[in-house]
Amino acid sequence: MTDKNDVLCLGNKVFESRLLTGTGKFASKELITPMLQASGSQMITVALRRVDLGANEENILNHIPDTVTLLPNTSGARTAQEAVRIARIAREAGCGNFIKIEVITDMKYLFPDNYETLKASEILAKEDFVVLPYMMPDINFTKQLHDAGAAAVMPLGSPIGSNRGLDMKQMIRIIIEQSKLPVVVDAGIGRPSHAAEAMEMGADAVLVNTAIATSDDPALAGQAFAMAVKAGRMAYLANLADPQKEASASSPLTGFLRR
Amino acid sequence: MKISLNGKAVQTQSETLLALIAQKGLDHNSLVVEYNFEVIKQDLWADTRIKEGDNIELLSFVGGG
């Protein structure tokens, strides 16, 4: 079993689950609550949008239990100032002080703009937000975010919604090795094996949205990802031996059939 | 009077935020209202009078990753 003391601390909160989830792309909002129950995820992202004055949409927050920490994102922001405005609105609206900074100008790959992200992180950290920036994997940028007061870094594994897994694996490995902040691998994690891979490498958590939400059974997929995250974490803590080029016998080779 | 509502210039007869929201038929509990770049809590909607040139954003939380 995992150590009960092996928890993830972000801001002033303690999380037993290292699987962060998202609310985007669910076929029905009704699927979110069972997914949260099945996965045990304790933090979930939401987005803020102008209401469609023609339609009356149901409140997504009704589907998220109070025990789950809300992580509003700043999606739609193309500049630091827009991200800051969204963050302030989300906090004023009663969503707590966690914020996932997401500043995107590249509409093909949805890669984050690290420069604008840093500016937003500096401003919001000074305003006592728990700042979780979605970032292009870069070790210097990781240090800058640390100095800016971010609570964690969220390097992307591969483009949002691509299900490609850890295209950025080597950069993420270096970030995990060097970062003084918790590392949450966000975006592109398409399978439980990708999540396990990130956790085995020593990531502190992963954020999975598309893969769970677009599966035929989000509760089952959520549970599968939760198990993979736990397995990966346990393997990391167990400190597995490195791969070797040659065989190393696991049974005695000194048999009794030959002399 | 003319106001900016969700980024669009519109005419409204509504005198308060509450009246405007009622006129649009929006669910109160899912709404986040930004009035001239300041979030106004639900219990103050009735007291917030709309003036010519106001910038009003009616927002809500939606699914996102």
PDB file of C-alpha atoms in Angstrom:
ATOM      1  CA  MET A   1       0.000   0.000   0.000  1.00  0.00           C
ATOM      2  CA  THR A   2       1.074   3.582  -0.544  1.00  0.00           C
ATOM      3  CA  ASP A   3       2.400   5.446   2.440  1.00  0.00           C
ATOM      4  CA  LYS A   4      -0.340   7.601   3.974  1.00  0.00           C
ATOM      5  CA  ASN A   5       2.254  10.303   4.519  1.00  0.00           C
ATOM      6  CA  ASP A   6       3.091  10.376   0.833  1.00  0.00           C
ATOM      7  CA  VAL A   7       0.893  13.325  -0.003  1.00  0.00           C
ATOM      8  CA  LEU A   8       0.969  16.171  -2.481  1.00  0.00           C
ATOM      9  CA  CYS A   9       1.095  19.626  -0.921  1.00  0.00           C
ATOM     10  CA  LEU A  10       0.044  22.586  -3.016  1.00  0.00           C
ATOM     11  CA  GLY A  11      -0.600  25.970  -1.472  1.00  0.00           C
ATOM     12  CA  ASN A  12      -1.970  25.233   1.982  1.00  0.00           C
ATOM     13  CA  LYS A  13      -3.787  22.084   0.896  1.00  0.00           C
ATOM     14  CA  VAL A  14      -2.830  18.452   1.147  1.00  0.00           C
ATOM     15  CA  PHE A  15      -3.882  15.954  -1.521  1.00  0.00           C
ATOM     16  CA  GLU A  16      -3.769  12.201  -1.216  1.00  0.00           C
ATOM     17  CA  SER A  17      -4.602  11.758  -4.889  1.00  0.00           C
ATOM     18  CA  ARG A  18      -1.946  12.667  -7.426  1.00  0.00           C
ATOM     19  CA  LEU A  19      -4.422  12.549 -10.291  1.00  0.00           C
ATOM     20  CA  LEU A  20      -5.799  15.935 -11.280  1.00  0.00           C
ATOM     21  CA  THR A  21      -8.738  15.838 -13.658  1.00  0.00           C
ATOM     22  CA  GLY A  22     -10.613  18.244 -15.910  1.00  0.00           C
ATOM     23  CA  THR A  23     -14.244  18.963 -16.776  1.00  0.00           C
ATOM     24  CA  GLY A  24     -13.852  19.578 -20.506  1.00  0.00           C
ATOM     25  CA  LYS A  25     -15.284  17.450 -23.315  1.00  0.00           C
ATOM     26  CA  PHE A  26     -17.644  15.237 -21.270  1.00  0.00           C
ATOM     27  CA  ALA A  27     -20.580  14.052 -23.373  1.00  0.00           C
ATOM     28  CA  SER A  28     -22.780  14.876 -20.383  1.00  0.00           C
ATOM     29  CA  LYS A  29     -21.993  16.812 -17.212  1.00  0.00           C
ATOM     30  CA  GLU A  30     -23.741  14.023 -15.301  1.00  0.00           C
ATOM     31  CA  LEU A  31     -20.666  11.875 -15.943  1.00  0.00           C
ATOM     32  CA  ILE A  32     -18.367  14.156 -13.925  1.00  0.00           C
ATOM     33  CA  THR A  33     -19.485  13.228 -10.397  1.00  0.00           C
ATOM     34  CA  PRO A  34     -19.185   9.448 -10.929  1.00  0.00           C
ATOM     35  CA  MET A  35     -15.789  10.013 -12.553  1.00  0.00           C
ATOM     36  CA  LEU A  36     -14.615  11.937  -9.489  1.00  0.00           C
ATOM     37  CA  GLN A  37     -15.898   9.223  -7.172  1.00  0.00           C
ATOM     38  CA  ALA A  38     -14.309   6.412  -9.149  1.00  0.00           C
ATOM     39  CA  SER A  39     -10.958   8.123  -9.669  1.00  0.00           C
ATOM     40  CA  GLY A  40     -10.615   9.669  -6.215  1.00  0.00           C
ATOM     41  CA  SER A  41      -9.331  12.825  -7.907  1.00  0.00           C
ATOM     42  CA  GLN A  42      -9.294  15.706  -5.428  1.00  0.00           C
ATOM     43  CA  MET A  43      -8.689  18.590  -7.808  1.00  0.00           C
ATOM     44  CA  ILE A  44     -10.490  19.404 -11.045  1.00  0.00           C
ATOM     45  CA  THR A  45     -10.204  22.170 -13.608  1.00  0.00           C
ATOM     46  CA  VAL A  46     -13.041  24.396 -14.774  1.00  0.00           C
ATOM     47  CA  ALA A  47     -13.129  27.239 -17.296  1.00  0.00           C
ATOM     48  CA  LEU A  48     -14.881  30.608 -17.304  1.00  0.00           C
ATOM     49  CA  ARG A  49     -16.859  31.781 -20.334  1.00  0.00           C
ATOM     50  CA  ARG A  50     -19.306  34.454 -21.372  1.00  0.00           C
ATOM     51  CA  VAL A  51     -22.802  33.007 -21.102  1.00  0.00           C
ATOM     52  CA  ASP A  52     -24.571  32.251 -24.309  1.00  0.00           C
ATOM     53  CA  LEU A  53     -27.475  34.684 -24.029  1.00  0.00           C
ATOM     54  CA  GLY A  54     -29.522  32.444 -26.281  1.00  0.00           C
ATOM     55  CA  ALA A  55     -29.211  29.290 -24.200  1.00  0.00           C
ATOM     56  CA  ASN A  56     -29.407  28.538 -20.503  1.00  0.00           C
ATOM     57  CA  GLU A  57     -26.518  26.296 -19.570  1.00  0.00           C
ATOM     58  CA  GLU A  58     -26.445  24.274 -16.417  1.00  0.00           C
ATOM     59  CA  ASN A  59     -23.853  25.163 -13.796  1.00  0.00           C
ATOM     60  CA  ILE A  60     -20.865  22.839 -14.027  1.00  0.00           C
ATOM     61  CA  LEU A  61     -20.064  23.500 -10.363  1.00  0.00           C
ATOM     62  CA  ASN A  62     -23.238  21.582  -9.396  1.00  0.00           C
ATOM     63  CA  HIS A  63     -21.464  18.425 -10.510  1.00  0.00           C
ATOM     64  CA  ILE A  64     -18.355  18.893  -8.387  1.00  0.00           C
ATOM     65  CA  PRO A  65     -18.547  17.866  -4.709  1.00  0.00           C
ATOM     66  CA  ASP A  66     -17.358  20.429  -2.132  1.00  0.00           C
ATOM     67  CA  THR A  67     -14.565  18.081  -1.091  1.00  0.00           C
ATOM     68  CA  VAL A  68     -12.889  18.501  -4.493  1.00  0.00           C
ATOM     69  CA  THR A  69     -10.645  21.528  -4.961  1.00  0.00           C
ATOM     70  CA  LEU A  70     -11.538  23.681  -7.942  1.00  0.00           C
ATOM     71  CA  LEU A  71      -8.751  24.627 -10.280  1.00  0.00           C
ATOM     72  CA  PRO A  72     -10.131  27.338 -12.564  1.00  0.00           C
ATOM     73  CA  ASN A  73      -8.045  27.803 -15.679  1.00  0.00           C
ATOM     74  CA  THR A  74      -7.420  30.952 -17.671  1.00  0.00           C
ATOM     75  CA  SER A  75      -8.146  29.345 -21.020  1.00  0.00           C
ATOM     76  CA  GLY A  76      -9.022  31.866 -23.668  1.00  0.00           C
ATOM     77  CA  ALA A  77      -6.366  34.260 -22.361  1.00  0.00           C
ATOM     78  CA  ARG A  78      -3.833  35.366 -24.954  1.00  0.00           C
ATOM     79  CA  THR A  79      -1.972  37.795 -22.727  1.00  0.00           C
ATOM     80  CA  ALA A  80      -0.845  37.929 -19.116  1.00  0.00           C
ATOM     81  CA  GLN A  81      -3.350  40.698 -18.411  1.00  0.00           C
ATOM     82  CA  GLU A  82      -6.251  38.594 -19.678  1.00  0.00           C
ATOM     83  CA  ALA A  83      -5.130  35.661 -17.552  1.00  0.00           C
ATOM     84  CA  VAL A  84      -4.888  37.897 -14.494  1.00  0.00           C
ATOM     85  CA  ARG A  85      -8.388  39.221 -15.102  1.00  0.00           C
ATOM     86  CA  ILE A  86      -9.857  35.719 -15.413  1.00  0.00           C
ATOM     87  CA  ALA A  87      -8.049  34.596 -12.252  1.00  0.00           C
ATOM     88  CA  ARG A  88      -9.388  37.531 -10.246  1.00  0.00           C
ATOM     89  CA  ILE A  89     -12.929  36.924 -11.480  1.00  0.00           C
ATOM     90  CA  ALA A  90     -12.704  33.218 -10.601  1.00  0.00           C
ATOM     91  CA  ARG A  91     -11.558  33.988  -7.069  1.00  0.00           C
ATOM     92  CA  GLU A  92     -14.165  36.713  -6.610  1.00  0.00           C
ATOM     93  CA  ALA A  93     -16.785  34.261  -7.826  1.00  0.00           C
ATOM     94  CA  GLY A  94     -15.946  32.001  -4.891  1.00  0.00           C
ATOM     95  CA  CYS A  95     -13.798  29.396  -6.603  1.00  0.00           C
ATOM     96  CA  GLY A  96     -10.939  29.635  -4.118  1.00  0.00           C
ATOM     97  CA  ASN A  97      -7.417  30.813  -4.797  1.00  0.00           C
ATOM     98  CA  PHE A  98      -6.058  28.018  -6.974  1.00  0.00           C
ATOM     99  CA  ILE A  99      -5.460  29.038 -10.585  1.00  0.00           C
ATOM    100  CA  LYS A 100      -4.126  27.176 -13.575  1.00  0.00           C
ATOM    101  CA  ILE A 101      -2.479  29.764 -15.765  1.00  0.00           C
ATOM    102  CA  GLU A 102      -2.963  28.963 -19.395  1.00  0.00           C
ATOM    103  CA  VAL A 103      -1.961  31.613 -21.924  1.00  0.00           C
ATOM    104  CA  ILE A 104      -2.165  30.362 -25.478  1.00  0.00           C
ATOM    105  CA  THR A 105      -1.638  32.160 -28.760  1.00  0.00           C
ATOM    106  CA  ASP A 106      -0.680  29.158 -30.898  1.00  0.00           C
ATOM    107  CA  MET A 107      -3.984  27.796 -32.121  1.00  0.00           C
ATOM    108  CA  LYS A 108      -2.612  24.783 -33.993  1.00  0.00           C
ATOM    109  CA  TYR A 109      -0.706  23.081 -31.180  1.00  0.00           C
ATOM    110  CA  LEU A 110      -2.151  25.081 -28.299  1.00  0.00           C
ATOM    111  CA  PHE A 111       1.327  25.505 -26.886  1.00  0.00           C
ATOM    112  CA  PRO A 112       1.525  27.884 -23.937  1.00  0.00           C
ATOM    113  CA  ASP A 113       3.249  31.254 -24.237  1.00  0.00           C
ATOM    114  CA  ASN A 114       5.876  31.016 -21.516  1.00  0.00           C
ATOM    115  CA  TYR A 115       6.677  34.740 -21.488  1.00  0.00           C
ATOM    116  CA  GLU A 116       3.085  35.831 -20.893  1.00  0.00           C
ATOM    117  CA  THR A 117       2.634  32.932 -18.471  1.00  0.00           C
ATOM    118  CA  LEU A 118       5.563  34.158 -16.380  1.00  0.00           C
ATOM    119  CA  LYS A 119       4.208  37.698 -16.232  1.00  0.00           C
ATOM    120  CA  ALA A 120       0.794  36.429 -15.115  1.00  0.00           C
ATOM    121  CA  SER A 121       2.401  34.103 -12.553  1.00  0.00           C
ATOM    122  CA  GLU A 122       4.366  36.956 -10.965  1.00  0.00           C
ATOM    123  CA  ILE A 123       1.298  39.148 -10.601  1.00  0.00           C
ATOM    124  CA  LEU A 124      -1.011  36.423  -9.286  1.00  0.00           C
ATOM    125  CA  ALA A 125       1.486  34.923  -6.843  1.00  0.00           C
ATOM    126  CA  LYS A 126       1.823  38.389  -5.265  1.00  0.00           C
ATOM    127  CA  GLU A 127      -1.962  38.415  -4.894  1.00  0.00           C
ATOM    128  CA  ASP A 128      -1.794  35.149  -2.901  1.00  0.00           C
ATOM    129  CA  PHE A 129      -3.096  32.867  -5.601  1.00  0.00           C
ATOM    130  CA  VAL A 130      -1.840  29.291  -5.648  1.00  0.00           C
ATOM    131  CA  VAL A 131      -0.356  29.555  -9.109  1.00  0.00           C
ATOM    132  CA  LEU A 132      -0.137  26.443 -11.280  1.00  0.00           C
ATOM    133  CA  PRO A 133       1.225  27.461 -14.674  1.00  0.00           C
ATOM    134  CA  TYR A 134       0.757  25.317 -17.775  1.00  0.00           C
ATOM    135  CA  MET A 135       4.130  25.587 -19.473  1.00  0.00           C
ATOM    136  CA  MET A 136       6.296  24.585 -22.389  1.00  0.00           C
ATOM    137  CA  PRO A 137       8.901  22.275 -20.795  1.00  0.00           C
ATOM    138  CA  ASP A 138      11.986  24.411 -20.210  1.00  0.00           C
ATOM    139  CA  ILE A 139      14.317  24.175 -17.247  1.00  0.00           C
ATOM    140  CA  ASN A 140      15.227  27.880 -17.172  1.00  0.00           C
ATOM    141  CA  PHE A 141      11.582  28.771 -17.270  1.00  0.00           C
ATOM    142  CA  THR A 142      10.957  26.355 -14.392  1.00  0.00           C
ATOM    143  CA  LYS A 143      13.460  28.325 -12.301  1.00  0.00           C
ATOM    144  CA  GLN A 144      11.894  31.616 -13.311  1.00  0.00           C
ATOM    145  CA  LEU A 145       8.458  30.364 -12.273  1.00  0.00           C
ATOM    146  CA  HIS A 146       9.918  29.285  -8.941  1.00  0.00           C
ATOM    147  CA  ASP A 147      11.335  32.763  -8.395  1.00  0.00           C
ATOM    148  CA  ALA A 148       8.014  34.269  -9.468  1.00  0.00           C
ATOM    149  CA  GLY A 149       6.250  32.421  -6.651  1.00  0.00           C
ATOM    150  CA  ALA A 150       4.464  29.657  -8.542  1.00  0.00           C
ATOM    151  CA  ALA A 151       3.246  26.719  -6.416  1.00  0.00           C
ATOM    152  CA  ALA A 152       4.103  24.087  -9.036  1.00  0.00           C
ATOM    153  CA  VAL A 153       4.985  23.789 -12.688  1.00  0.00           C
ATOM    154  CA  MET A 154       2.810  22.034 -15.225  1.00  0.00           C
ATOM    155  CA  PRO A 155       4.903  21.061 -18.240  1.00  0.00           C
ATOM    156  CA  LEU A 156       3.007  19.570 -21.145  1.00  0.00           C
ATOM    157  CA  GLY A 157       3.580  15.961 -22.144  1.00  0.00           C
ATOM    158  CA  SER A 158       2.347  16.615 -25.682  1.00  0.00           C
ATOM    159  CA  PRO A 159      -0.245  18.937 -27.237  1.00  0.00           C
ATOM    160  CA  ILE A 160      -3.573  19.319 -25.398  1.00  0.00           C
ATOM    161  CA  GLY A 161      -6.069  16.638 -26.343  1.00  0.00           C
ATOM    162  CA  SER A 162      -3.580  14.801 -28.567  1.00  0.00           C
ATOM    163  CA  ASN A 163      -3.360  11.600 -26.462  1.00  0.00           C
ATOM    164  CA  ARG A 164       0.265  11.309 -27.625  1.00  0.00           C
ATOM    165  CA  GLY A 165       1.791  10.735 -24.216  1.00  0.00           C
ATOM    166  CA  LEU A 166       5.161  12.078 -23.179  1.00  0.00           C
ATOM    167  CA  ASP A 167       6.590  13.530 -26.399  1.00  0.00           C
ATOM    168  CA  MET A 168       8.524  15.894 -24.122  1.00  0.00           C
ATOM    169  CA  LYS A 169       9.865  13.082 -21.983  1.00  0.00           C
ATOM    170  CA  GLN A 170      13.531  14.102 -21.825  1.00  0.00           C
ATOM    171  CA  MET A 171      12.740  17.730 -21.023  1.00  0.00           C
ATOM    172  CA  ILE A 172      10.288  16.618 -18.345  1.00  0.00           C
ATOM    173  CA  ARG A 173      12.915  14.278 -16.905  1.00  0.00           C
ATOM    174  CA  ILE A 174      15.326  17.200 -16.528  1.00  0.00           C
ATOM    175  CA  ILE A 175      12.635  19.403 -15.001  1.00  0.00           C
ATOM    176  CA  ILE A 176      11.790  16.700 -12.455  1.00  0.00           C
ATOM    177  CA  GLU A 177      15.478  16.339 -11.642  1.00  0.00           C
ATOM    178  CA  GLN A 178      16.085  20.068 -11.228  1.00  0.00           C
ATOM    179  CA  SER A 179      12.809  21.620 -10.115  1.00  0.00           C
ATOM    180  CA  LYS A 180      12.344  22.844  -6.567  1.00  0.00           C
ATOM    181  CA  LEU A 181       8.619  23.024  -7.260  1.00  0.00           C
ATOM    182  CA  PRO A 182       6.228  20.081  -7.582  1.00  0.00           C
ATOM    183  CA  VAL A 183       5.933  18.941 -11.208  1.00  0.00           C
ATOM    184  CA  VAL A 184       2.479  18.174 -12.569  1.00  0.00           C
ATOM    185  CA  VAL A 185       2.602  16.716 -16.066  1.00  0.00           C
ATOM    186  CA  ASP A 186      -0.343  18.199 -17.916  1.00  0.00           C
ATOM    187  CA  ALA A 187      -1.733  17.642 -21.399  1.00  0.00           C
ATOM    188  CA  GLY A 188      -1.405  14.865 -23.917  1.00  0.00           C
ATOM    189  CA  ILE A 189      -1.631  11.997 -21.440  1.00  0.00           C
ATOM    190  CA  GLY A 190      -3.818   9.623 -23.403  1.00  0.00           C
ATOM    191  CA  ARG A 191      -3.461   6.306 -21.602  1.00  0.00           C
ATOM    192  CA  PRO A 192      -2.913   5.053 -18.081  1.00  0.00           C
ATOM    193  CA  SER A 193       0.513   3.797 -19.200  1.00  0.00           C
ATOM    194  CA  HIS A 194       1.487   7.396 -20.069  1.00  0.00           C
ATOM    195  CA  ALA A 195       0.411   8.513 -16.609  1.00  0.00           C
ATOM    196  CA  ALA A 196       2.327   5.674 -14.988  1.00  0.00           C
ATOM    197  CA  GLU A 197       5.400   6.557 -17.045  1.00  0.00           C
ATOM    198  CA  ALA A 198       5.323  10.151 -15.830  1.00  0.00           C
ATOM    199  CA  MET A 199       4.875   9.062 -12.222  1.00  0.00           C
ATOM    200  CA  GLU A 200       7.647   6.456 -12.453  1.00  0.00           C
ATOM    201  CA  MET A 201       9.952   9.246 -13.609  1.00  0.00           C
ATOM    202  CA  GLY A 202       9.169  11.122 -10.412  1.00  0.00           C
ATOM    203  CA  ALA A 203       6.461  13.542 -11.475  1.00  0.00           C
ATOM    204  CA  ASP A 204       4.496  14.699  -8.429  1.00  0.00           C
ATOM    205  CA  ALA A 205       1.145  14.441 -10.209  1.00  0.00           C
ATOM    206  CA  VAL A 206      -0.509  14.341 -13.605  1.00  0.00           C
ATOM    207  CA  LEU A 207      -3.512  16.157 -15.001  1.00  0.00           C
ATOM    208  CA  VAL A 208      -5.755  14.127 -17.299  1.00  0.00           C
ATOM    209  CA  ASN A 209      -8.869  15.465 -18.951  1.00  0.00           C
ATOM    210  CA  THR A 210      -9.472  14.475 -22.577  1.00  0.00           C
ATOM    211  CA  ALA A 211      -8.554  10.808 -22.240  1.00  0.00           C
ATOM    212  CA  ILE A 212     -10.993  10.305 -19.381  1.00  0.00           C
ATOM    213  CA  ALA A 213     -13.767  12.578 -20.628  1.00  0.00           C
ATOM    214  CA  THR A 214     -13.900  11.234 -24.183  1.00  0.00           C
ATOM    215  CA  SER A 215     -13.773   7.553 -23.250  1.00  0.00           C
ATOM    216  CA  ASP A 216     -16.947   5.499 -23.410  1.00  0.00           C
ATOM    217  CA  ASP A 217     -16.909   5.131 -19.630  1.00  0.00           C
ATOM    218  CA  PRO A 218     -15.285   8.097 -17.857  1.00  0.00           C
ATOM    219  CA  ALA A 219     -15.735   6.567 -14.395  1.00  0.00           C
ATOM    220  CA  LEU A 220     -13.934   3.399 -15.442  1.00  0.00           C
ATOM    221  CA  ALA A 221     -11.244   5.357 -17.273  1.00  0.00           C
ATOM    222  CA  GLY A 222     -10.827   7.623 -14.254  1.00  0.00           C
ATOM    223  CA  GLN A 223     -10.315   4.606 -12.045  1.00  0.00           C
ATOM    224  CA  ALA A 224      -7.795   3.156 -14.504  1.00  0.00           C
ATOM    225  CA  PHE A 225      -5.808   6.401 -14.519  1.00  0.00           C
ATOM    226  CA  ALA A 226      -5.930   6.586 -10.728  1.00  0.00           C
ATOM    227  CA  MET A 227      -4.499   3.083 -10.445  1.00  0.00           C
ATOM    228  CA  ALA A 228      -1.790   3.873 -12.989  1.00  0.00           C
ATOM    229  CA  VAL A 229      -0.845   7.041 -11.107  1.00  0.00           C
ATOM    230  CA  LYS A 230      -0.608   5.071  -7.851  1.00  0.00           C
ATOM    231  CA  ALA A 231       1.383   2.287  -9.474  1.00  0.00           C
ATOM    232  CA  GLY A 232       3.787   4.756 -11.038  1.00  0.00           C
ATOM    233  CA  ARG A 233       4.205   6.627  -7.775  1.00  0.00           C
ATOM    234  CA  MET A 234       4.860   3.421  -5.815  1.00  0.00           C
ATOM    235  CA  ALA A 235       7.419   2.300  -8.393  1.00  0.00           C
ATOM    236  CA  TYR A 236       9.165   5.668  -8.137  1.00  0.00           C
ATOM    237  CA  LEU A 237       9.257   5.455  -4.338  1.00  0.00           C
ATOM    238  CA  ALA A 238      10.509   1.868  -4.532  1.00  0.00           C
ATOM    239  CA  ASN A 239      13.439   3.149  -6.632  1.00  0.00           C
ATOM    240  CA  LEU A 240      13.583   0.468  -9.313  1.00  0.00           C
ATOM    241  CA  ALA A 241      16.944  -0.651 -10.698  1.00  0.00           C
ATOM    242  CA  ASP A 242      18.123   0.822 -14.005  1.00  0.00           C
ATOM    243  CA  PRO A 243      17.856  -1.197 -17.257  1.00  0.00           C
ATOM    244  CA  GLN A 244      20.925  -3.262 -18.135  1.00  0.00           C
ATOM    245  CA  LYS A 245      22.288  -4.318 -21.524  1.00  0.00           C
ATOM    246  CA  GLU A 246      22.747  -7.956 -20.614  1.00  0.00           C
ATOM    247  CA  ALA A 247      20.836 -10.600 -18.734  1.00  0.00           C
ATOM    248  CA  SER A 248      21.140 -11.044 -15.015  1.00  0.00           C
ATOM    249  CA  ALA A 249      19.850 -14.437 -13.858  1.00  0.00           C
ATOM    250  CA  SER A 250      17.003 -14.444 -11.429  1.00  0.00           C
ATOM    251  CA  SER A 251      17.276 -18.215 -10.822  1.00  0.00           C
ATOM    252  CA  PRO A 252      20.414 -20.158  -9.903  1.00  0.00           C
ATOM    253  CA  LEU A 253      22.196 -21.334 -13.057  1.00  0.00           C
ATOM    254  CA  THR A 254      24.195 -24.022 -11.249  1.00  0.00           C
ATOM    255  CA  GLY A 255      21.747 -26.844 -12.047  1.00  0.00           C
ATOM    256  CA  PHE A 256      22.060 -30.483 -10.983  1.00  0.00           C
ATOM    257  CA  LEU A 257      21.576 -31.982 -14.474  1.00  0.00           C
ATOM    258  CA  ARG A 258      25.143 -31.439 -15.589  1.00  0.00           C
ATOM    259  CA  ARG A 259      28.374 -31.768 -13.802  1.00  0.00           C
TER     260      ARG A 259
ATOM    261  CA  MET B   1     -29.525  53.354 -22.635  1.00  0.00           C
ATOM    262  CA  LYS B   2     -26.522  51.922 -24.366  1.00  0.00           C
ATOM    263  CA  ILE B   3     -24.236  49.502 -22.553  1.00  0.00           C
ATOM    264  CA  SER B   4     -21.611  46.947 -23.455  1.00  0.00           C
ATOM    265  CA  LEU B   5     -22.935  43.469 -22.687  1.00  0.00           C
ATOM    266  CA  ASN B   6     -20.554  40.533 -23.172  1.00  0.00           C
ATOM    267  CA  GLY B   7     -18.482  42.620 -25.539  1.00  0.00           C
ATOM    268  CA  LYS B   8     -21.407  43.839 -27.653  1.00  0.00           C
ATOM    269  CA  ALA B   9     -22.980  47.281 -27.703  1.00  0.00           C
ATOM    270  CA  VAL B  10     -26.660  46.851 -26.824  1.00  0.00           C
ATOM    271  CA  GLN B  11     -29.637  48.945 -25.764  1.00  0.00           C
ATOM    272  CA  THR B  12     -31.333  48.082 -22.494  1.00  0.00           C
ATOM    273  CA  GLN B  13     -34.293  49.350 -20.503  1.00  0.00           C
ATOM    274  CA  SER B  14     -33.242  47.396 -17.413  1.00  0.00           C
ATOM    275  CA  GLU B  15     -32.426  49.687 -14.506  1.00  0.00           C
ATOM    276  CA  THR B  16     -30.504  47.240 -12.338  1.00  0.00           C
ATOM    277  CA  LEU B  17     -28.289  44.211 -12.824  1.00  0.00           C
ATOM    278  CA  LEU B  18     -31.027  42.042 -11.346  1.00  0.00           C
ATOM    279  CA  ALA B  19     -33.561  43.340 -13.880  1.00  0.00           C
ATOM    280  CA  LEU B  20     -31.141  42.804 -16.748  1.00  0.00           C
ATOM    281  CA  ILE B  21     -30.422  39.230 -15.665  1.00  0.00           C
ATOM    282  CA  ALA B  22     -34.147  38.527 -15.230  1.00  0.00           C
ATOM    283  CA  GLN B  23     -34.856  39.980 -18.672  1.00  0.00           C
ATOM    284  CA  LYS B  24     -32.266  37.623 -20.188  1.00  0.00           C
ATOM    285  CA  GLY B  25     -33.826  34.692 -18.317  1.00  0.00           C
ATOM    286  CA  LEU B  26     -30.529  33.499 -16.870  1.00  0.00           C
ATOM    287  CA  ASP B  27     -30.103  31.080 -13.973  1.00  0.00           C
ATOM    288  CA  HIS B  28     -28.808  33.119 -11.029  1.00  0.00           C
ATOM    289  CA  ASN B  29     -26.780  30.396  -9.418  1.00  0.00           C
ATOM    290  CA  SER B  30     -24.563  29.718 -12.394  1.00  0.00           C
ATOM    291  CA  LEU B  31     -23.856  33.370 -13.150  1.00  0.00           C
ATOM    292  CA  VAL B  32     -20.748  35.368 -12.462  1.00  0.00           C
ATOM    293  CA  VAL B  33     -21.369  39.046 -13.063  1.00  0.00           C
ATOM    294  CA  GLU B  34     -18.586  41.470 -13.817  1.00  0.00           C
ATOM    295  CA  TYR B  35     -19.739  45.096 -13.717  1.00  0.00           C
ATOM    296  CA  ASN B  36     -17.194  47.621 -14.972  1.00  0.00           C
ATOM    297  CA  PHE B  37     -14.403  45.090 -14.329  1.00  0.00           C
ATOM    298  CA  GLU B  38     -15.531  44.308 -10.800  1.00  0.00           C
ATOM    299  CA  VAL B  39     -17.307  41.126  -9.740  1.00  0.00           C
ATOM    300  CA  ILE B  40     -20.684  41.879  -8.156  1.00  0.00           C
ATOM    301  CA  LYS B  41     -22.071  39.277  -5.776  1.00  0.00           C
ATOM    302  CA  GLN B  42     -25.619  38.080  -6.244  1.00  0.00           C
ATOM    303  CA  ASP B  43     -27.055  39.897  -3.203  1.00  0.00           C
ATOM    304  CA  LEU B  44     -25.933  43.233  -4.671  1.00  0.00           C
ATOM    305  CA  TRP B  45     -27.444  42.801  -8.127  1.00  0.00           C
ATOM    306  CA  ALA B  46     -30.682  44.528  -7.142  1.00  0.00           C
ATOM    307  CA  ASP B  47     -28.781  47.520  -5.756  1.00  0.00           C
ATOM    308  CA  THR B  48     -26.470  47.930  -8.721  1.00  0.00           C
ATOM    309  CA  ARG B  49     -28.003  50.506 -11.042  1.00  0.00           C
ATOM    310  CA  ILE B  50     -27.107  50.372 -14.701  1.00  0.00           C
ATOM    311  CA  LYS B  51     -25.806  53.587 -16.288  1.00  0.00           C
ATOM    312  CA  GLU B  52     -25.131  54.622 -19.850  1.00  0.00           C
ATOM    313  CA  GLY B  53     -21.795  53.223 -21.043  1.00  0.00           C
ATOM    314  CA  ASP B  54     -21.489  50.482 -18.404  1.00  0.00           C
ATOM    315  CA  ASN B  55     -19.434  47.420 -19.252  1.00  0.00           C
ATOM    316  CA  ILE B  56     -21.224  44.274 -18.114  1.00  0.00           C
ATOM    317  CA  GLU B  57     -20.003  40.723 -18.518  1.00  0.00           C
ATOM    318  CA  LEU B  58     -22.293  37.796 -17.728  1.00  0.00           C
ATOM    319  CA  LEU B  59     -20.067  34.771 -17.242  1.00  0.00           C
ATOM    320  CA  SER B  60     -20.375  31.208 -16.045  1.00  0.00           C
ATOM    321  CA  PHE B  61     -18.141  28.275 -15.238  1.00  0.00           C
ATOM    322  CA  VAL B  62     -18.034  25.660 -17.957  1.00  0.00           C
ATOM    323  CA  GLY B  63     -16.136  22.483 -18.668  1.00  0.00           C
ATOM    324  CA  GLY B  64     -12.433  22.937 -19.338  1.00  0.00           C
ATOM    325  CA  GLY B  65      -9.123  21.180 -18.882  1.00  0.00           C
TER     326      GLY B  65
END
